[in-house]
Amino acid sequence: MDNESTYSGYSYKSSHSRSSRKHRERRDRHRSKSRDKSVVIQAPGEPLLDTESTRGDDRDDNWGETTTVVTGTSVDSVSNEDLTRITKDLEDTSPLQCRRYVSPALGAVLGLFSLVTPLAFLALPQLLWRDELEPCGTPCEGLYISLAFKLLILLISTWALFLRPPRASLPRFFVFRCLLLALVFLFVASYWLFYGVRVLEPKETDYRGIVGYAASLVDALLFIQYLALVLLEVRHLQPAFCLKVVRTTDGVSRFYNVGHLSIQRAAVWVLDQYYTDFPVHNPALLNLPKSILTKKLSAFKVYSLGEENGTNNSSGQSRAMIAAAARRRDNSHNEFYYEEAEVERRVRKRKARLVVAVEEAFTHIKRHQDAADTPTSSPKHPREVMEPREAAQAIFAPMARAMQKYLRATRQQSYHTMESIINHLQFCVTHNMTPKAFLERYLVLGPTLQYVDSGSGRQWTLLSEEAVTAPLRRGQVFSLKRPDFSLVVTVTSLPLLRLSEEFVDPKSHKFVMKLQSETSV
């Protein structure tokens, strides 16, 4: 079976670069297979950079001037990016939707049963022993109108409180919600039991009393709805605890004030804030520079395992080598400092090149006006009218190289594909945005929600030493785990504030001038 190769049009490498032996062998192997220097644009949806370009940035600024390298991936091999993509696809297709709609479906069935019950109380006597009922007259008509409006209010409140699809699938049931559903079920079942014993079995003829009985059920359901509003929506509004959220990999932390919540509901609230407040997690920024790591690995101790009557020269040489290795370890902070300064200089340089390239690219297009308002194009300079997509693709070519270099320098290549950049450029061109508005997404690291698909489920694992349905208390610690990092949450109670009052007499604001011999007044 022939191996298919995916050619990347944005992988360039200088002939003077310090690449590894493995990469040189791969380059020679591909050159032997294909002698032409063809460049094929990468397929949409793939990362803007290949796997080799995500390694340490040890190339010079002219790394793409001389040599073009064609990289490929065999269909029989599986790379780390393929494994990451497969894991993400499995996670996005996880069956979270079934558990998500179980609770709203149960609430909808119970709410519909509660709304139909008063109507059934009124309809059954009319269907079974209508001729034996006593006439009700005007009082019953007034109760009919009252029941209609109360049922309408009950229907709207039930839809607002219980029929909302939740945005998170909790590991345990929501205690207050289950308590309210159980209360409604027991209450309606008790009314049906009393109705069967007192009305259906003896065939009650006082229809006005039956209508009042149904109206009392609706009133009781309204009071239960009020209780649900207090427990589900109002109780947790007053702040009572402060949550410190720390990301374990890079140490980014935030503080949030919450009310009386359970551990699982507090975890959901923290995740809502995480996707909007925390910058996106970039594992490529967590590693030390490759040069420092190489020197750390090479700084090993050497011992001379000679005979007991060894000379003093061998022992002195061993001590000298150990001292030299210790000095190299002590100077690692200096190397790290200069390496960081060099990375910052390279990022600023490539940022300046990107800004200039985007500014020049945006000057090549302008919005087309009506034919009556614009002069006709000359034969020497014809004007081609393009759609927003075509215009975005036309101005993307001059800035593609500068964009690739900048994303690679800032380790953002895994979050921006060529297709996403063109789509964003099309959006900016359609809405008359400036080059600065276009670059805002790439120059400033945005929140996590900007880089994930909000429509797909994100799997998190809640780790807690206590039951997740337990309420928050002072000193609790729980964590939210992902495959590559975790969020550690520490609970601290807010302090009790004591305010005292002190009256200030407005007439007490009087002053005296201090006069001295040297005073010029």
mmCIF file with all atom_site columns, N, CA and C in Angstrom, residues 442-481:
data_model
loop_
_atom_site.group_PDB
_atom_site.id
_atom_site.type_symbol
_atom_site.label_atom_id
_atom_site.label_alt_id
_atom_site.label_comp_id
_atom_site.label_asym_id
_atom_site.label_entity_id
_atom_site.label_seq_id
_atom_site.pdbx_PDB_ins_code
_atom_site.Cartn_x
_atom_site.Cartn_y
_atom_site.Cartn_z
_atom_site.occupancy
_atom_site.B_iso_or_equiv
_atom_site.pdbx_formal_charge
_atom_site.auth_seq_id
_atom_site.auth_comp_id
_atom_site.auth_asym_id
_atom_site.auth_atom_id
_atom_site.pdbx_PDB_model_num
ATOM 1   N N  . TYR A 1 442 ? -4.618  37.690 17.665 1.00 0.00 ? 442 TYR A N  1
ATOM 2   C CA . TYR A 1 442 ? -3.329  37.010 17.633 1.00 0.00 ? 442 TYR A CA 1
ATOM 3   C C  . TYR A 1 442 ? -2.274  37.703 18.490 1.00 0.00 ? 442 TYR A C  1
ATOM 4   N N  . LEU A 1 443 ? -2.403  38.998 18.691 1.00 0.00 ? 443 LEU A N  1
ATOM 5   C CA . LEU A 1 443 ? -1.420  39.712 19.508 1.00 0.00 ? 443 LEU A CA 1
ATOM 6   C C  . LEU A 1 443 ? -1.700  39.582 20.995 1.00 0.00 ? 443 LEU A C  1
ATOM 7   N N  . VAL A 1 444 ? -2.960  39.419 21.363 1.00 0.00 ? 444 VAL A N  1
ATOM 8   C CA . VAL A 1 444 ? -3.359  39.288 22.764 1.00 0.00 ? 444 VAL A CA 1
ATOM 9   C C  . VAL A 1 444 ? -3.949  37.903 22.966 1.00 0.00 ? 444 VAL A C  1
ATOM 10  N N  . LEU A 1 445 ? -3.401  37.171 23.926 1.00 0.00 ? 445 LEU A N  1
ATOM 11  C CA . LEU A 1 445 ? -3.892  35.822 24.206 1.00 0.00 ? 445 LEU A CA 1
ATOM 12  C C  . LEU A 1 445 ? -5.274  35.915 24.848 1.00 0.00 ? 445 LEU A C  1
ATOM 13  N N  . GLY A 1 446 ? -6.279  35.397 24.168 1.00 0.00 ? 446 GLY A N  1
ATOM 14  C CA . GLY A 1 446 ? -7.654  35.533 24.609 1.00 0.00 ? 446 GLY A CA 1
ATOM 15  C C  . GLY A 1 446 ? -8.055  34.493 25.636 1.00 0.00 ? 446 GLY A C  1
ATOM 16  N N  . PRO A 1 447 ? -9.295  34.558 26.102 1.00 0.00 ? 447 PRO A N  1
ATOM 17  C CA . PRO A 1 447 ? -9.778  33.569 27.079 1.00 0.00 ? 447 PRO A CA 1
ATOM 18  C C  . PRO A 1 447 ? -9.950  32.200 26.449 1.00 0.00 ? 447 PRO A C  1
ATOM 19  N N  . THR A 1 448 ? -10.167 31.221 27.305 1.00 0.00 ? 448 THR A N  1
ATOM 20  C CA . THR A 1 448 ? -10.261 29.839 26.838 1.00 0.00 ? 448 THR A CA 1
ATOM 21  C C  . THR A 1 448 ? -11.456 29.635 25.923 1.00 0.00 ? 448 THR A C  1
ATOM 22  N N  . LEU A 1 449 ? -12.554 30.337 26.164 1.00 0.00 ? 449 LEU A N  1
ATOM 23  C CA . LEU A 1 449 ? -13.754 30.156 25.354 1.00 0.00 ? 449 LEU A CA 1
ATOM 24  C C  . LEU A 1 449 ? -13.531 30.525 23.899 1.00 0.00 ? 449 LEU A C  1
ATOM 25  N N  . GLN A 1 450 ? -12.543 31.370 23.620 1.00 0.00 ? 450 GLN A N  1
ATOM 26  C CA . GLN A 1 450 ? -12.270 31.805 22.253 1.00 0.00 ? 450 GLN A CA 1
ATOM 27  C C  . GLN A 1 450 ? -11.651 30.691 21.412 1.00 0.00 ? 450 GLN A C  1
ATOM 28  N N  . TYR A 1 451 ? -11.073 29.682 22.056 1.00 0.00 ? 451 TYR A N  1
ATOM 29  C CA . TYR A 1 451 ? -10.346 28.652 21.327 1.00 0.00 ? 451 TYR A CA 1
ATOM 30  C C  . TYR A 1 451 ? -11.013 27.287 21.401 1.00 0.00 ? 451 TYR A C  1
ATOM 31  N N  . VAL A 1 452 ? -12.161 27.179 22.011 1.00 0.00 ? 452 VAL A N  1
ATOM 32  C CA . VAL A 1 452 ? -12.856 25.894 22.102 1.00 0.00 ? 452 VAL A CA 1
ATOM 33  C C  . VAL A 1 452 ? -14.212 26.028 21.446 1.00 0.00 ? 452 VAL A C  1
ATOM 34  N N  . ASP A 1 453 ? -14.762 24.894 21.078 1.00 0.00 ? 453 ASP A N  1
ATOM 35  C CA . ASP A 1 453 ? -16.097 24.838 20.485 1.00 0.00 ? 453 ASP A CA 1
ATOM 36  C C  . ASP A 1 453 ? -17.131 24.844 21.597 1.00 0.00 ? 453 ASP A C  1
ATOM 37  N N  . SER A 1 454 ? -17.915 25.927 21.672 1.00 0.00 ? 454 SER A N  1
ATOM 38  C CA . SER A 1 454 ? -18.894 26.053 22.758 1.00 0.00 ? 454 SER A CA 1
ATOM 39  C C  . SER A 1 454 ? -20.061 25.083 22.612 1.00 0.00 ? 454 SER A C  1
ATOM 40  N N  . GLY A 1 455 ? -20.264 24.519 21.413 1.00 0.00 ? 455 GLY A N  1
ATOM 41  C CA . GLY A 1 455 ? -21.391 23.611 21.226 1.00 0.00 ? 455 GLY A CA 1
ATOM 42  C C  . GLY A 1 455 ? -21.131 22.197 21.672 1.00 0.00 ? 455 GLY A C  1
ATOM 43  N N  . SER A 1 456 ? -19.865 21.807 21.810 1.00 0.00 ? 456 SER A N  1
ATOM 44  C CA . SER A 1 456 ? -19.531 20.439 22.203 1.00 0.00 ? 456 SER A CA 1
ATOM 45  C C  . SER A 1 456 ? -19.288 20.354 23.699 1.00 0.00 ? 456 SER A C  1
ATOM 46  N N  . GLY A 1 457 ? -19.481 19.168 24.246 1.00 0.00 ? 457 GLY A N  1
ATOM 47  C CA . GLY A 1 457 ? -19.279 18.957 25.668 1.00 0.00 ? 457 GLY A CA 1
ATOM 48  C C  . GLY A 1 457 ? -17.810 18.869 26.021 1.00 0.00 ? 457 GLY A C  1
ATOM 49  N N  . ARG A 1 458 ? -17.447 19.391 27.175 1.00 0.00 ? 458 ARG A N  1
ATOM 50  C CA . ARG A 1 458 ? -16.081 19.332 27.677 1.00 0.00 ? 458 ARG A CA 1
ATOM 51  C C  . ARG A 1 458 ? -16.092 18.503 28.950 1.00 0.00 ? 458 ARG A C  1
ATOM 52  N N  . GLN A 1 459 ? -15.302 17.438 28.959 1.00 0.00 ? 459 GLN A N  1
ATOM 53  C CA . GLN A 1 459 ? -15.303 16.494 30.072 1.00 0.00 ? 459 GLN A CA 1
ATOM 54  C C  . GLN A 1 459 ? -14.346 16.962 31.165 1.00 0.00 ? 459 GLN A C  1
ATOM 55  N N  . TRP A 1 460 ? -14.857 17.098 32.379 1.00 0.00 ? 460 TRP A N  1
ATOM 56  C CA . TRP A 1 460 ? -14.065 17.426 33.555 1.00 0.00 ? 460 TRP A CA 1
ATOM 57  C C  . TRP A 1 460 ? -14.335 16.386 34.625 1.00 0.00 ? 460 TRP A C  1
ATOM 58  N N  . THR A 1 461 ? -13.345 16.181 35.508 1.00 0.00 ? 461 THR A N  1
ATOM 59  C CA . THR A 1 461 ? -13.482 15.244 36.621 1.00 0.00 ? 461 THR A CA 1
ATOM 60  C C  . THR A 1 461 ? -13.367 16.018 37.925 1.00 0.00 ? 461 THR A C  1
ATOM 61  N N  . LEU A 1 462 ? -14.378 15.884 38.781 1.00 0.00 ? 462 LEU A N  1
ATOM 62  C CA . LEU A 1 462 ? -14.410 16.573 40.063 1.00 0.00 ? 462 LEU A CA 1
ATOM 63  C C  . LEU A 1 462 ? -13.826 15.658 41.136 1.00 0.00 ? 462 LEU A C  1
ATOM 64  N N  . LEU A 1 463 ? -12.745 16.118 41.772 1.00 0.00 ? 463 LEU A N  1
ATOM 65  C CA . LEU A 1 463 ? -12.079 15.365 42.831 1.00 0.00 ? 463 LEU A CA 1
ATOM 66  C C  . LEU A 1 463 ? -12.317 16.066 44.159 1.00 0.00 ? 463 LEU A C  1
ATOM 67  N N  . SER A 1 464 ? -12.909 15.349 45.106 1.00 0.00 ? 464 SER A N  1
ATOM 68  C CA . SER A 1 464 ? -13.219 15.933 46.401 1.00 0.00 ? 464 SER A CA 1
ATOM 69  C C  . SER A 1 464 ? -13.150 14.853 47.464 1.00 0.00 ? 464 SER A C  1
ATOM 70  N N  . GLU A 1 465 ? -12.659 15.227 48.645 1.00 0.00 ? 465 GLU A N  1
ATOM 71  C CA . GLU A 1 465 ? -12.603 14.300 49.768 1.00 0.00 ? 465 GLU A CA 1
ATOM 72  C C  . GLU A 1 465 ? -13.953 14.154 50.452 1.00 0.00 ? 465 GLU A C  1
ATOM 73  N N  . GLU A 1 466 ? -14.891 15.052 50.188 1.00 0.00 ? 466 GLU A N  1
ATOM 74  C CA . GLU A 1 466 ? -16.229 14.979 50.772 1.00 0.00 ? 466 GLU A CA 1
ATOM 75  C C  . GLU A 1 466 ? -17.236 14.722 49.663 1.00 0.00 ? 466 GLU A C  1
ATOM 76  N N  . ALA A 1 467 ? -18.467 14.459 50.068 1.00 0.00 ? 467 ALA A N  1
ATOM 77  C CA . ALA A 1 467 ? -19.530 14.244 49.093 1.00 0.00 ? 467 ALA A CA 1
ATOM 78  C C  . ALA A 1 467 ? -19.758 15.519 48.288 1.00 0.00 ? 467 ALA A C  1
ATOM 79  N N  . VAL A 1 468 ? -19.957 15.364 46.983 1.00 0.00 ? 468 VAL A N  1
ATOM 80  C CA . VAL A 1 468 ? -20.102 16.532 46.120 1.00 0.00 ? 468 VAL A CA 1
ATOM 81  C C  . VAL A 1 468 ? -21.417 17.257 46.360 1.00 0.00 ? 468 VAL A C  1
ATOM 82  N N  . THR A 1 469 ? -22.368 16.615 47.054 1.00 0.00 ? 469 THR A N  1
ATOM 83  C CA . THR A 1 469 ? -23.619 17.288 47.389 1.00 0.00 ? 469 THR A CA 1
ATOM 84  C C  . THR A 1 469 ? -23.531 18.060 48.698 1.00 0.00 ? 469 THR A C  1
ATOM 85  N N  . ALA A 1 470 ? -22.392 17.972 49.393 1.00 0.00 ? 470 ALA A N  1
ATOM 86  C CA . ALA A 1 470 ? -22.220 18.685 50.658 1.00 0.00 ? 470 ALA A CA 1
ATOM 87  C C  . ALA A 1 470 ? -22.067 20.183 50.391 1.00 0.00 ? 470 ALA A C  1
ATOM 88  N N  . PRO A 1 471 ? -22.552 21.029 51.296 1.00 0.00 ? 471 PRO A N  1
ATOM 89  C CA . PRO A 1 471 ? -22.411 22.481 51.089 1.00 0.00 ? 471 PRO A CA 1
ATOM 90  C C  . PRO A 1 471 ? -20.971 22.930 51.304 1.00 0.00 ? 471 PRO A C  1
ATOM 91  N N  . LEU A 1 472 ? -20.679 24.099 50.777 1.00 0.00 ? 472 LEU A N  1
ATOM 92  C CA . LEU A 1 472 ? -19.345 24.667 50.953 1.00 0.00 ? 472 LEU A CA 1
ATOM 93  C C  . LEU A 1 472 ? -19.128 25.068 52.412 1.00 0.00 ? 472 LEU A C  1
ATOM 94  N N  . ARG A 1 473 ? -17.905 24.934 52.855 1.00 0.00 ? 473 ARG A N  1
ATOM 95  C CA . ARG A 1 473 ? -17.526 25.374 54.184 1.00 0.00 ? 473 ARG A CA 1
ATOM 96  C C  . ARG A 1 473 ? -16.077 25.852 54.153 1.00 0.00 ? 473 ARG A C  1
ATOM 97  N N  . ARG A 1 474 ? -15.678 26.494 55.198 1.00 0.00 ? 474 ARG A N  1
ATOM 98  C CA . ARG A 1 474 ? -14.340 27.075 55.259 1.00 0.00 ? 474 ARG A CA 1
ATOM 99  C C  . ARG A 1 474 ? -13.267 25.987 55.294 1.00 0.00 ? 474 ARG A C  1
ATOM 100 N N  . GLY A 1 475 ? -12.225 26.155 54.488 1.00 0.00 ? 475 GLY A N  1
ATOM 101 C CA . GLY A 1 475 ? -11.117 25.225 54.461 1.00 0.00 ? 475 GLY A CA 1
ATOM 102 C C  . GLY A 1 475 ? -11.255 24.076 53.491 1.00 0.00 ? 475 GLY A C  1
ATOM 103 N N  . GLN A 1 476 ? -12.360 23.977 52.765 1.00 0.00 ? 476 GLN A N  1
ATOM 104 C CA . GLN A 1 476 ? -12.527 22.903 51.801 1.00 0.00 ? 476 GLN A CA 1
ATOM 105 C C  . GLN A 1 476 ? -11.596 23.104 50.600 1.00 0.00 ? 476 GLN A C  1
ATOM 106 N N  . VAL A 1 477 ? -11.153 21.995 50.051 1.00 0.00 ? 477 VAL A N  1
ATOM 107 C CA . VAL A 1 477 ? -10.320 22.009 48.854 1.00 0.00 ? 477 VAL A CA 1
ATOM 108 C C  . VAL A 1 477 ? -10.837 20.927 47.911 1.00 0.00 ? 477 VAL A C  1
ATOM 109 N N  . PHE A 1 478 ? -11.144 21.292 46.688 1.00 0.00 ? 478 PHE A N  1
ATOM 110 C CA . PHE A 1 478 ? -11.501 20.326 45.660 1.00 0.00 ? 478 PHE A CA 1
ATOM 111 C C  . PHE A 1 478 ? -10.844 20.766 44.354 1.00 0.00 ? 478 PHE A C  1
ATOM 112 N N  . SER A 1 479 ? -10.764 19.857 43.428 1.00 0.00 ? 479 SER A N  1
ATOM 113 C CA . SER A 1 479 ? -10.070 20.133 42.178 1.00 0.00 ? 479 SER A CA 1
ATOM 114 C C  . SER A 1 479 ? -10.901 19.634 41.007 1.00 0.00 ? 479 SER A C  1
ATOM 115 N N  . LEU A 1 480 ? -10.707 20.289 39.881 1.00 0.00 ? 480 LEU A N  1
ATOM 116 C CA . LEU A 1 480 ? -11.339 19.933 38.618 1.00 0.00 ? 480 LEU A CA 1
ATOM 117 C C  . LEU A 1 480 ? -10.227 19.503 37.670 1.00 0.00 ? 480 LEU A C  1
ATOM 118 N N  . LYS A 1 481 ? -10.297 18.273 37.216 1.00 0.00 ? 481 LYS A N  1
ATOM 119 C CA . LYS A 1 481 ? -9.174  17.672 36.497 1.00 0.00 ? 481 LYS A CA 1
ATOM 120 C C  . LYS A 1 481 ? -9.478  17.513 35.026 1.00 0.00 ? 481 LYS A C  1
#
